[in-house]
PDB file of C-alpha atoms in Angstrom:
ATOM      1  CA  MET A   1       0.000   0.000   0.000  1.00 78.00           C
ATOM      2  CA  ASP A   2       2.847   2.384   0.831  1.00 77.00           C
ATOM      3  CA  GLN A   3       4.363   1.836  -2.605  1.00 85.00           C
ATOM      4  CA  LEU A   4       1.012   2.526  -4.262  1.00 89.00           C
ATOM      5  CA  LEU A   5       0.539   5.749  -2.307  1.00 85.00           C
ATOM      6  CA  ALA A   6       4.109   6.824  -3.088  1.00 83.00           C
ATOM      7  CA  PHE A   7       3.519   6.230  -6.791  1.00 89.00           C
ATOM      8  CA  ASP A   8       0.255   8.144  -6.526  1.00 87.00           C
ATOM      9  CA  ALA A   9       2.092  11.108  -4.992  1.00 87.00           C
ATOM     10  CA  ARG A  10       4.758  11.064  -7.727  1.00 89.00           C
ATOM     11  CA  LEU A  11       2.085  10.892 -10.426  1.00 90.00           C
ATOM     12  CA  TYR A  12       0.249  13.810  -8.825  1.00 89.00           C
ATOM     13  CA  THR A  13       3.444  15.870  -8.750  1.00 89.00           C
ATOM     14  CA  ALA A  14       4.183  15.103 -12.408  1.00 90.00           C
ATOM     15  CA  ILE A  15       0.655  16.033 -13.534  1.00 90.00           C
ATOM     16  CA  VAL A  16       0.618  19.309 -11.633  1.00 89.00           C
ATOM     17  CA  ALA A  17       4.101  20.171 -12.932  1.00 88.00           C
ATOM     18  CA  ALA A  18       2.866  19.631 -16.511  1.00 89.00           C
ATOM     19  CA  ARG A  19       0.111  22.209 -16.036  1.00 88.00           C
ATOM     20  CA  ASN A  20       0.305  25.157 -18.439  1.00 91.00           C
ATOM     21  CA  PRO A  21      -1.715  28.408 -18.396  1.00 91.00           C
ATOM     22  CA  LEU A  22      -4.345  27.044 -20.814  1.00 94.00           C
ATOM     23  CA  ILE A  23      -4.897  23.887 -18.760  1.00 91.00           C
ATOM     24  CA  ALA A  24      -4.967  25.966 -15.583  1.00 91.00           C
ATOM     25  CA  VAL A  25      -7.692  28.262 -16.896  1.00 94.00           C
ATOM     26  CA  ALA A  26      -9.743  25.358 -18.279  1.00 94.00           C
ATOM     27  CA  SER A  27      -9.446  23.488 -14.980  1.00 93.00           C
ATOM     28  CA  ILE A  28     -10.590  26.500 -12.986  1.00 93.00           C
ATOM     29  CA  VAL A  29     -13.597  27.023 -15.290  1.00 94.00           C
ATOM     30  CA  ILE A  30     -14.580  23.345 -15.030  1.00 93.00           C
ATOM     31  CA  THR A  31     -14.159  23.455 -11.251  1.00 92.00           C
ATOM     32  CA  TYR A  32     -16.589  26.335 -10.835  1.00 93.00           C
ATOM     33  CA  LEU A  33     -19.071  24.934 -13.357  1.00 92.00           C
ATOM     34  CA  ASN A  34     -19.127  21.736 -11.316  1.00 91.00           C
ATOM     35  CA  PHE A  35     -19.324  23.551  -7.952  1.00 90.00           C
ATOM     36  CA  GLN A  36     -22.162  21.988  -5.929  1.00 89.00           C
ATOM     37  CA  GLY A  37     -23.138  20.143  -9.112  1.00 90.00           C
ATOM     38  CA  LEU A  38     -24.237  23.367 -10.832  1.00 92.00           C
ATOM     39  CA  GLN A  39     -23.844  22.146 -14.425  1.00 91.00           C
ATOM     40  CA  TRP A  40     -25.623  18.870 -13.660  1.00 92.00           C
ATOM     41  CA  TRP A  41     -28.543  20.614 -11.968  1.00 94.00           C
ATOM     42  CA  LEU A  42     -28.905  22.857 -15.019  1.00 93.00           C
ATOM     43  CA  LEU A  43     -28.547  19.932 -17.427  1.00 91.00           C
ATOM     44  CA  GLY A  44     -31.130  17.892 -15.543  1.00 90.00           C
ATOM     45  CA  VAL A  45     -33.635  20.754 -15.563  1.00 92.00           C
ATOM     46  CA  ALA A  46     -32.996  21.359 -19.271  1.00 91.00           C
ATOM     47  CA  MET A  47     -33.664  17.708 -20.130  1.00 89.00           C
ATOM     48  CA  TRP A  48     -36.756  17.772 -17.916  1.00 90.00           C
ATOM     49  CA  ARG A  49     -38.110  20.702 -19.908  1.00 88.00           C
ATOM     50  CA  ALA A  50     -37.093  19.102 -23.227  1.00 86.00           C
ATOM     51  CA  ARG A  51     -38.755  15.743 -22.525  1.00 85.00           C
ATOM     52  CA  GLY A  52     -41.625  17.300 -20.606  1.00 81.00           C
ATOM     53  CA  GLY A  53     -44.293  15.841 -18.387  1.00 80.00           C
ATOM     54  CA  ARG A  54     -43.866  13.085 -15.884  1.00 79.00           C
ATOM     55  CA  ARG A  55     -41.236  11.269 -17.937  1.00 84.00           C
ATOM     56  CA  GLY A  56     -39.065  14.369 -17.961  1.00 88.00           C
ATOM     57  CA  LEU A  57     -39.474  14.798 -14.217  1.00 89.00           C
ATOM     58  CA  TRP A  58     -38.425  11.235 -13.449  1.00 89.00           C
ATOM     59  CA  ALA A  59     -35.439  11.483 -15.798  1.00 91.00           C
ATOM     60  CA  ALA A  60     -34.286  14.625 -13.981  1.00 93.00           C
ATOM     61  CA  LEU A  61     -34.772  12.938 -10.595  1.00 93.00           C
ATOM     62  CA  THR A  62     -32.685   9.998 -11.817  1.00 94.00           C
ATOM     63  CA  ILE A  63     -29.809  12.327 -12.687  1.00 94.00           C
ATOM     64  CA  PHE A  64     -30.109  14.213  -9.412  1.00 95.00           C
ATOM     65  CA  SER A  65     -30.301  10.987  -7.386  1.00 95.00           C
ATOM     66  CA  GLY A  66     -27.135   9.587  -8.932  1.00 95.00           C
ATOM     67  CA  MET A  67     -25.351  12.865  -8.272  1.00 95.00           C
ATOM     68  CA  VAL A  68     -26.460  13.414  -4.676  1.00 95.00           C
ATOM     69  CA  LEU A  69     -26.028   9.815  -3.545  1.00 96.00           C
ATOM     70  CA  ALA A  70     -22.536   9.645  -5.043  1.00 96.00           C
ATOM     71  CA  TRP A  71     -21.513  12.902  -3.387  1.00 95.00           C
ATOM     72  CA  ALA A  72     -22.910  11.851   0.015  1.00 96.00           C
ATOM     73  CA  THR A  73     -21.090   8.512  -0.171  1.00 96.00           C
ATOM     74  CA  ALA A  74     -17.796  10.148  -1.107  1.00 95.00           C
ATOM     75  CA  GLU A  75     -18.055  12.644   1.758  1.00 94.00           C
ATOM     76  CA  THR A  76     -18.780   9.803   4.192  1.00 95.00           C
ATOM     77  CA  VAL A  77     -15.811   7.747   2.982  1.00 95.00           C
ATOM     78  CA  LYS A  78     -13.551  10.795   3.338  1.00 94.00           C
ATOM     79  CA  ARG A  79     -14.294  10.944   7.061  1.00 94.00           C
ATOM     80  CA  ILE A  80     -13.406   7.272   7.395  1.00 94.00           C
ATOM     81  CA  VAL A  81     -10.200   7.238   5.334  1.00 93.00           C
ATOM     82  CA  GLU A  82      -8.944  10.694   6.445  1.00 90.00           C
ATOM     83  CA  ARG A  83      -6.325  11.034   3.713  1.00 93.00           C
ATOM     84  CA  PRO A  84      -4.701  14.499   3.809  1.00 93.00           C
ATOM     85  CA  ARG A  85      -4.827  16.695   0.746  1.00 92.00           C
ATOM     86  CA  PRO A  86      -1.706  16.493  -1.455  1.00 91.00           C
ATOM     87  CA  PHE A  87      -0.785  20.154  -1.007  1.00 89.00           C
ATOM     88  CA  LEU A  88      -0.601  19.459   2.758  1.00 87.00           C
ATOM     89  CA  ALA A  89       1.094  16.052   2.651  1.00 86.00           C
ATOM     90  CA  ILE A  90       3.752  16.528  -0.044  1.00 87.00           C
ATOM     91  CA  PRO A  91       6.717  18.703   0.903  1.00 85.00           C
ATOM     92  CA  ASP A  92       7.294  21.597  -1.502  1.00 83.00           C
ATOM     93  CA  ALA A  93       4.058  20.794  -3.383  1.00 82.00           C
ATOM     94  CA  LEU A  94       2.699  23.564  -5.583  1.00 84.00           C
ATOM     95  CA  ARG A  95      -0.130  25.496  -3.998  1.00 88.00           C
ATOM     96  CA  PRO A  96      -3.614  24.900  -5.409  1.00 89.00           C
ATOM     97  CA  ILE A  97      -4.825  27.425  -7.970  1.00 90.00           C
ATOM     98  CA  ILE A  98      -8.273  27.477  -6.343  1.00 91.00           C
ATOM     99  CA  PRO A  99      -9.174  28.135  -2.697  1.00 90.00           C
ATOM    100  CA  PRO A 100      -7.875  25.038  -0.862  1.00 89.00           C
ATOM    101  CA  PRO A 101     -10.633  22.745   0.438  1.00 88.00           C
ATOM    102  CA  SER A 102     -10.685  21.943   4.145  1.00 87.00           C
ATOM    103  CA  SER A 103     -12.028  18.386   3.834  1.00 90.00           C
ATOM    104  CA  TYR A 104     -10.070  15.173   3.370  1.00 91.00           C
ATOM    105  CA  SER A 105      -8.821  13.960   0.028  1.00 91.00           C
ATOM    106  CA  PHE A 106     -10.016  10.390  -0.722  1.00 94.00           C
ATOM    107  CA  PRO A 107     -12.239   9.949  -2.693  1.00 94.00           C
ATOM    108  CA  SER A 108     -12.852  13.038  -4.801  1.00 93.00           C
ATOM    109  CA  GLY A 109     -16.369  14.235  -4.029  1.00 93.00           C
ATOM    110  CA  ASP A 110     -16.564  16.411  -7.138  1.00 94.00           C
ATOM    111  CA  THR A 111     -15.545  13.490  -9.338  1.00 96.00           C
ATOM    112  CA  ALA A 112     -18.039  11.164  -7.651  1.00 96.00           C
ATOM    113  CA  LEU A 113     -20.760  13.767  -8.078  1.00 95.00           C
ATOM    114  CA  ALA A 114     -19.928  14.256 -11.753  1.00 96.00           C
ATOM    115  CA  PHE A 115     -19.796  10.560 -12.614  1.00 96.00           C
ATOM    116  CA  GLY A 116     -22.944   9.811 -10.610  1.00 96.00           C
ATOM    117  CA  ALA A 117     -24.803  12.406 -12.646  1.00 96.00           C
ATOM    118  CA  ALA A 118     -23.153  11.502 -15.961  1.00 96.00           C
ATOM    119  CA  VAL A 119     -23.773   7.749 -15.739  1.00 96.00           C
ATOM    120  CA  ALA A 120     -27.389   8.284 -14.670  1.00 96.00           C
ATOM    121  CA  PHE A 121     -27.776  10.839 -17.464  1.00 95.00           C
ATOM    122  CA  GLY A 122     -26.427   8.308 -19.959  1.00 93.00           C
ATOM    123  CA  ARG A 123     -28.957   5.728 -18.793  1.00 92.00           C
ATOM    124  CA  CYS A 124     -31.802   8.189 -19.382  1.00 91.00           C
ATOM    125  CA  PHE A 125     -30.460   9.676 -22.625  1.00 91.00           C
ATOM    126  CA  PRO A 126     -28.137   7.112 -24.283  1.00 91.00           C
ATOM    127  CA  ARG A 127     -27.568   9.331 -27.306  1.00 91.00           C
ATOM    128  CA  PHE A 128     -25.819  11.905 -25.099  1.00 92.00           C
ATOM    129  CA  ARG A 129     -23.883   9.407 -22.961  1.00 93.00           C
ATOM    130  CA  PRO A 130     -20.439  10.115 -24.542  1.00 94.00           C
ATOM    131  CA  PHE A 131     -20.846  13.858 -23.973  1.00 93.00           C
ATOM    132  CA  ALA A 132     -21.835  13.366 -20.323  1.00 94.00           C
ATOM    133  CA  LEU A 133     -18.981  10.959 -19.603  1.00 95.00           C
ATOM    134  CA  LEU A 134     -16.415  13.235 -21.255  1.00 95.00           C
ATOM    135  CA  LEU A 135     -17.664  16.122 -19.149  1.00 95.00           C
ATOM    136  CA  ALA A 136     -17.357  14.015 -15.989  1.00 95.00           C
ATOM    137  CA  LEU A 137     -13.848  12.913 -17.010  1.00 95.00           C
ATOM    138  CA  ALA A 138     -12.868  16.551 -17.491  1.00 95.00           C
ATOM    139  CA  VAL A 139     -14.096  17.248 -13.955  1.00 95.00           C
ATOM    140  CA  GLY A 140     -11.959  14.423 -12.570  1.00 94.00           C
ATOM    141  CA  LEU A 141      -8.816  15.566 -14.385  1.00 94.00           C
ATOM    142  CA  SER A 142      -9.394  19.167 -13.336  1.00 94.00           C
ATOM    143  CA  ARG A 143      -9.308  18.136  -9.667  1.00 94.00           C
ATOM    144  CA  ILE A 144      -5.718  16.972 -10.150  1.00 94.00           C
ATOM    145  CA  PHE A 145      -4.646  19.927 -12.283  1.00 94.00           C
ATOM    146  CA  VAL A 146      -5.915  22.512  -9.792  1.00 92.00           C
ATOM    147  CA  GLY A 147      -3.856  20.741  -7.145  1.00 91.00           C
ATOM    148  CA  VAL A 148      -6.434  19.435  -4.665  1.00 93.00           C
ATOM    149  CA  HIS A 149      -6.593  15.676  -5.373  1.00 93.00           C
ATOM    150  CA  TYR A 150      -4.345  12.729  -6.047  1.00 92.00           C
ATOM    151  CA  PRO A 151      -5.060  10.520  -9.100  1.00 95.00           C
ATOM    152  CA  LEU A 152      -6.237   7.724  -6.780  1.00 95.00           C
ATOM    153  CA  ASP A 153      -8.731  10.134  -5.226  1.00 95.00           C
ATOM    154  CA  VAL A 154     -10.172  10.740  -8.660  1.00 95.00           C
ATOM    155  CA  LEU A 155     -10.256   7.014  -9.434  1.00 95.00           C
ATOM    156  CA  GLY A 156     -12.112   6.423  -6.178  1.00 95.00           C
ATOM    157  CA  GLY A 157     -14.597   9.127  -7.136  1.00 95.00           C
ATOM    158  CA  VAL A 158     -15.105   7.496 -10.542  1.00 96.00           C
ATOM    159  CA  ILE A 159     -15.915   4.157  -8.901  1.00 96.00           C
ATOM    160  CA  VAL A 160     -18.318   5.658  -6.350  1.00 96.00           C
ATOM    161  CA  GLY A 161     -20.031   7.832  -8.958  1.00 96.00           C
ATOM    162  CA  THR A 162     -20.371   5.048 -11.510  1.00 96.00           C
ATOM    163  CA  ALA A 163     -21.890   2.716  -8.921  1.00 96.00           C
ATOM    164  CA  TRP A 164     -24.531   5.233  -7.871  1.00 96.00           C
ATOM    165  CA  GLY A 165     -25.153   6.324 -11.459  1.00 95.00           C
ATOM    166  CA  LEU A 166     -26.003   2.734 -12.360  1.00 95.00           C
ATOM    167  CA  ALA A 167     -28.105   2.306  -9.223  1.00 95.00           C
ATOM    168  CA  ALA A 168     -30.103   5.529  -9.651  1.00 95.00           C
ATOM    169  CA  PRO A 169     -32.521   4.322 -12.405  1.00 93.00           C
ATOM    170  CA  PRO A 170     -33.756   1.242 -10.476  1.00 94.00           C
ATOM    171  CA  ILE A 171     -34.017   3.306  -7.280  1.00 92.00           C
ATOM    172  CA  VAL A 172     -36.154   5.941  -8.994  1.00 91.00           C
ATOM    173  CA  SER A 173     -38.196   3.213 -10.710  1.00 88.00           C
ATOM    174  CA  TRP A 174     -38.904   1.671  -7.308  1.00 90.00           C
ATOM    175  CA  VAL A 175     -40.006   5.043  -5.939  1.00 87.00           C
ATOM    176  CA  LEU A 176     -42.122   5.561  -9.050  1.00 82.00           C
ATOM    177  CA  ARG A 177     -44.016   2.347  -8.389  1.00 83.00           C
ATOM    178  CA  LEU A 178     -45.033   3.690  -4.975  1.00 84.00           C
ATOM    179  CA  TYR A 179     -47.094   6.440  -6.578  1.00 79.00           C
ATOM    180  CA  PRO A 180     -50.333   5.728  -8.473  1.00 78.00           C
ATOM    181  CA  TRP A 181     -50.529   6.486 -12.189  1.00 74.00           C
ATOM    182  CA  ARG A 182     -53.634   7.494 -14.114  1.00 79.00           C
ATOM    183  CA  ALA A 183     -53.903   5.599 -17.393  1.00 81.00           C
ATOM    184  CA  PHE A 184     -56.021   6.907 -20.269  1.00 84.00           C
ATOM    185  CA  VAL A 185     -57.222   4.236 -22.685  1.00 85.00           C
ATOM    186  CA  VAL A 186     -58.308   5.554 -26.093  1.00 86.00           C
ATOM    187  CA  PRO A 187     -60.361   2.920 -27.975  1.00 88.00           C
ATOM    188  CA  HIS A 188     -59.345   3.207 -31.606  1.00 86.00           C
ATOM    189  CA  THR A 189     -58.369   1.314 -34.711  1.00 82.00           C
ATOM    190  CA  HIS A 190     -55.547   1.647 -37.175  1.00 79.00           C
ATOM    191  CA  TRP A 191     -57.132   0.885 -40.523  1.00 79.00           C
ATOM    192  CA  ASP A 192     -55.223   0.022 -43.694  1.00 80.00           C
ATOM    193  CA  ARG A 193     -57.720   0.068 -46.562  1.00 79.00           C
ATOM    194  CA  GLU A 194     -55.465  -2.073 -48.725  1.00 78.00           C
ATOM    195  CA  TRP A 195     -52.069  -3.454 -47.840  1.00 80.00           C
ATOM    196  CA  PHE A 196     -50.865  -7.073 -47.831  1.00 83.00           C
ATOM    197  CA  GLU A 197     -54.345  -8.195 -48.936  1.00 83.00           C
ATOM    198  CA  ARG A 198     -56.803  -6.739 -51.436  1.00 87.00           C
ATOM    199  CA  PHE A 199     -59.346  -4.075 -50.489  1.00 84.00           C
ATOM    200  CA  GLU A 200     -62.214  -6.567 -50.568  1.00 86.00           C
ATOM    201  CA  SER A 201     -60.504  -8.797 -47.999  1.00 87.00           C
ATOM    202  CA  PHE A 202     -59.986  -5.920 -45.611  1.00 86.00           C
ATOM    203  CA  ARG A 203     -63.559  -4.688 -46.067  1.00 87.00           C
ATOM    204  CA  ALA A 204     -64.818  -8.181 -45.219  1.00 89.00           C
ATOM    205  CA  ARG A 205     -63.218  -7.631 -41.805  1.00 89.00           C
ATOM    206  CA  LEU A 206     -64.261  -3.988 -41.534  1.00 88.00           C
ATOM    207  CA  VAL A 207     -68.028  -4.457 -41.915  1.00 91.00           C
ATOM    208  CA  PRO A 208     -68.605  -6.861 -38.997  1.00 92.00           C
ATOM    209  CA  MET A 209     -66.237  -4.819 -36.815  1.00 90.00           C
ATOM    210  CA  VAL A 210     -68.181  -1.591 -37.462  1.00 90.00           C
ATOM    211  CA  GLY A 211     -71.467  -3.404 -36.895  1.00 91.00           C
ATOM    212  CA  SER A 212     -70.284  -4.700 -33.524  1.00 93.00           C
ATOM    213  CA  LEU A 213     -68.929  -1.272 -32.654  1.00 91.00           C
ATOM    214  CA  LEU A 214     -72.255   0.453 -33.352  1.00 93.00           C
ATOM    215  CA  ASP A 215     -74.059  -2.095 -31.183  1.00 93.00           C
ATOM    216  CA  LEU A 216     -71.562  -1.573 -28.364  1.00 93.00           C
ATOM    217  CA  LEU A 217     -71.792   2.238 -28.453  1.00 92.00           C
ATOM    218  CA  GLU A 218     -75.594   2.146 -28.445  1.00 91.00           C
ATOM    219  CA  ARG A 219     -75.965  -0.449 -25.707  1.00 92.00           C
ATOM    220  CA  GLN A 220     -73.138   0.550 -23.364  1.00 90.00           C
ATOM    221  CA  PRO A 221     -73.221   4.247 -22.336  1.00 87.00           C
ATOM    222  CA  ARG A 222     -70.071   3.654 -20.252  1.00 89.00           C
ATOM    223  CA  PHE A 223     -68.187   2.927 -23.485  1.00 90.00           C
ATOM    224  CA  ARG A 224     -67.914   6.618 -24.203  1.00 89.00           C
ATOM    225  CA  SER A 225     -66.218   6.930 -27.582  1.00 91.00           C
ATOM    226  CA  PHE A 226     -64.234   5.307 -30.381  1.00 91.00           C
ATOM    227  CA  THR A 227     -61.636   6.936 -32.639  1.00 89.00           C
ATOM    228  CA  PHE A 228     -61.420   5.943 -36.302  1.00 80.00           C
ATOM    229  CA  ASP A 229     -57.687   6.590 -36.859  1.00 77.00           C
ATOM    230  CA  GLY A 230     -58.329  10.084 -38.218  1.00 75.00           C
ATOM    231  CA  GLN A 231     -60.118   8.719 -41.306  1.00 79.00           C
ATOM    232  CA  THR A 232     -63.648   8.899 -42.720  1.00 84.00           C
ATOM    233  CA  ILE A 233     -63.393   6.558 -45.694  1.00 86.00           C
ATOM    234  CA  PRO A 234     -63.775   3.355 -43.607  1.00 86.00           C
ATOM    235  CA  LEU A 235     -67.324   4.447 -42.831  1.00 87.00           C
ATOM    236  CA  GLU A 236     -68.035   4.951 -46.546  1.00 89.00           C
ATOM    237  CA  ASP A 237     -66.692   1.458 -47.204  1.00 89.00           C
ATOM    238  CA  HIS A 238     -68.981   0.098 -44.495  1.00 89.00           C
ATOM    239  CA  LEU A 239     -72.042   1.988 -45.777  1.00 91.00           C
ATOM    240  CA  ALA A 240     -71.430   0.655 -49.276  1.00 91.00           C
ATOM    241  CA  VAL A 241     -72.330  -2.774 -47.843  1.00 91.00           C
ATOM    242  CA  ARG A 242     -74.748  -1.734 -45.073  1.00 92.00           C
ATOM    243  CA  PRO A 243     -76.383   1.569 -46.057  1.00 93.00           C
ATOM    244  CA  VAL A 244     -79.074   1.064 -43.382  1.00 93.00           C
ATOM    245  CA  ASP A 245     -76.462   1.944 -40.729  1.00 92.00           C
ATOM    246  CA  ARG A 246     -76.162   5.579 -41.906  1.00 93.00           C
ATOM    247  CA  PRO A 247     -78.622   7.050 -39.321  1.00 93.00           C
ATOM    248  CA  ARG A 248     -76.889   5.188 -36.498  1.00 93.00           C
ATOM    249  CA  ILE A 249     -73.467   6.433 -37.586  1.00 91.00           C
ATOM    250  CA  GLU A 250     -74.663  10.033 -38.036  1.00 92.00           C
ATOM    251  CA  ALA A 251     -76.241  10.039 -34.557  1.00 92.00           C
ATOM    252  CA  LEU A 252     -73.064   8.738 -32.886  1.00 91.00           C
ATOM    253  CA  VAL A 253     -70.843  11.186 -34.797  1.00 90.00           C
ATOM    254  CA  ARG A 254     -73.047  14.135 -33.793  1.00 91.00           C
ATOM    255  CA  ALA A 255     -73.003  12.948 -30.176  1.00 91.00           C
ATOM    256  CA  GLY A 256     -69.186  12.970 -30.200  1.00 90.00           C
ATOM    257  CA  ARG A 257     -68.981   9.274 -29.471  1.00 92.00           C
ATOM    258  CA  LEU A 258     -67.755   8.129 -32.881  1.00 90.00           C
ATOM    259  CA  LEU A 259     -64.730  10.283 -33.745  1.00 89.00           C
ATOM    260  CA  VAL A 260     -63.895  10.496 -37.451  1.00 86.00           C
ATOM    261  CA  GLY A 261     -61.636  12.675 -39.608  1.00 80.00           C
ATOM    262  CA  PRO A 262     -60.156  15.154 -40.050  1.00 81.00           C
ATOM    263  CA  TRP A 263     -58.718  13.276 -43.038  1.00 81.00           C
ATOM    264  CA  TYR A 264     -60.583  11.409 -45.725  1.00 79.00           C
ATOM    265  CA  VAL A 265     -58.073   8.588 -46.210  1.00 71.00           C
TER     266      VAL A 265
END
């Protein structure tokens, strides 16, 4: 273990020594964007608004859960491990280029936070997973470049964050199942007038279906309505065989119980 920690300290020193003004500025910007999870809160809210509704809300809560749980775990582990910060433990170490944190070093809470949010974000929005993971990786590297964490601290944060990021979706799904959902069933049909069979074959199925539907709507007031896939021509095809049903159809359409159109076909 001592050899591993010594190597970790040497690697930290080499990385900080390789820092140039451009890397320093970029690391400072990333540090403040990630402060208290700011960029992940904003990203979660943005995706909530983009997806909208209840699905958007639960996606945002998944991201926030992965982030908060990872950060809380990292802060708890810090108090157990009590590893001093590198700028305090390494003689002649360069001073941090941000205000030095007062907490312990292992694991990196900012890295855990970032990876918890990024992995959960990737589970909700797979198309944007590479972007989120690259952003989290930039956060982890910035913690070394600004001089406040060893590489092993960052690796520990990656592990903690990834674990909670993967756990967040099932946790939120479990919470979701505790709350009742209202389901809206829209009785309807998708009608292809002619497709893999000829028109006459499909109409042979259409006519008895419409006949049964008219009987159901007239006899069962609790069956409130039926939607005809935005078309009107299926009713013309039915009336070509059973013209006596026209008054029944007109009455149900006027009552708003048989929904047709706005298209013809």
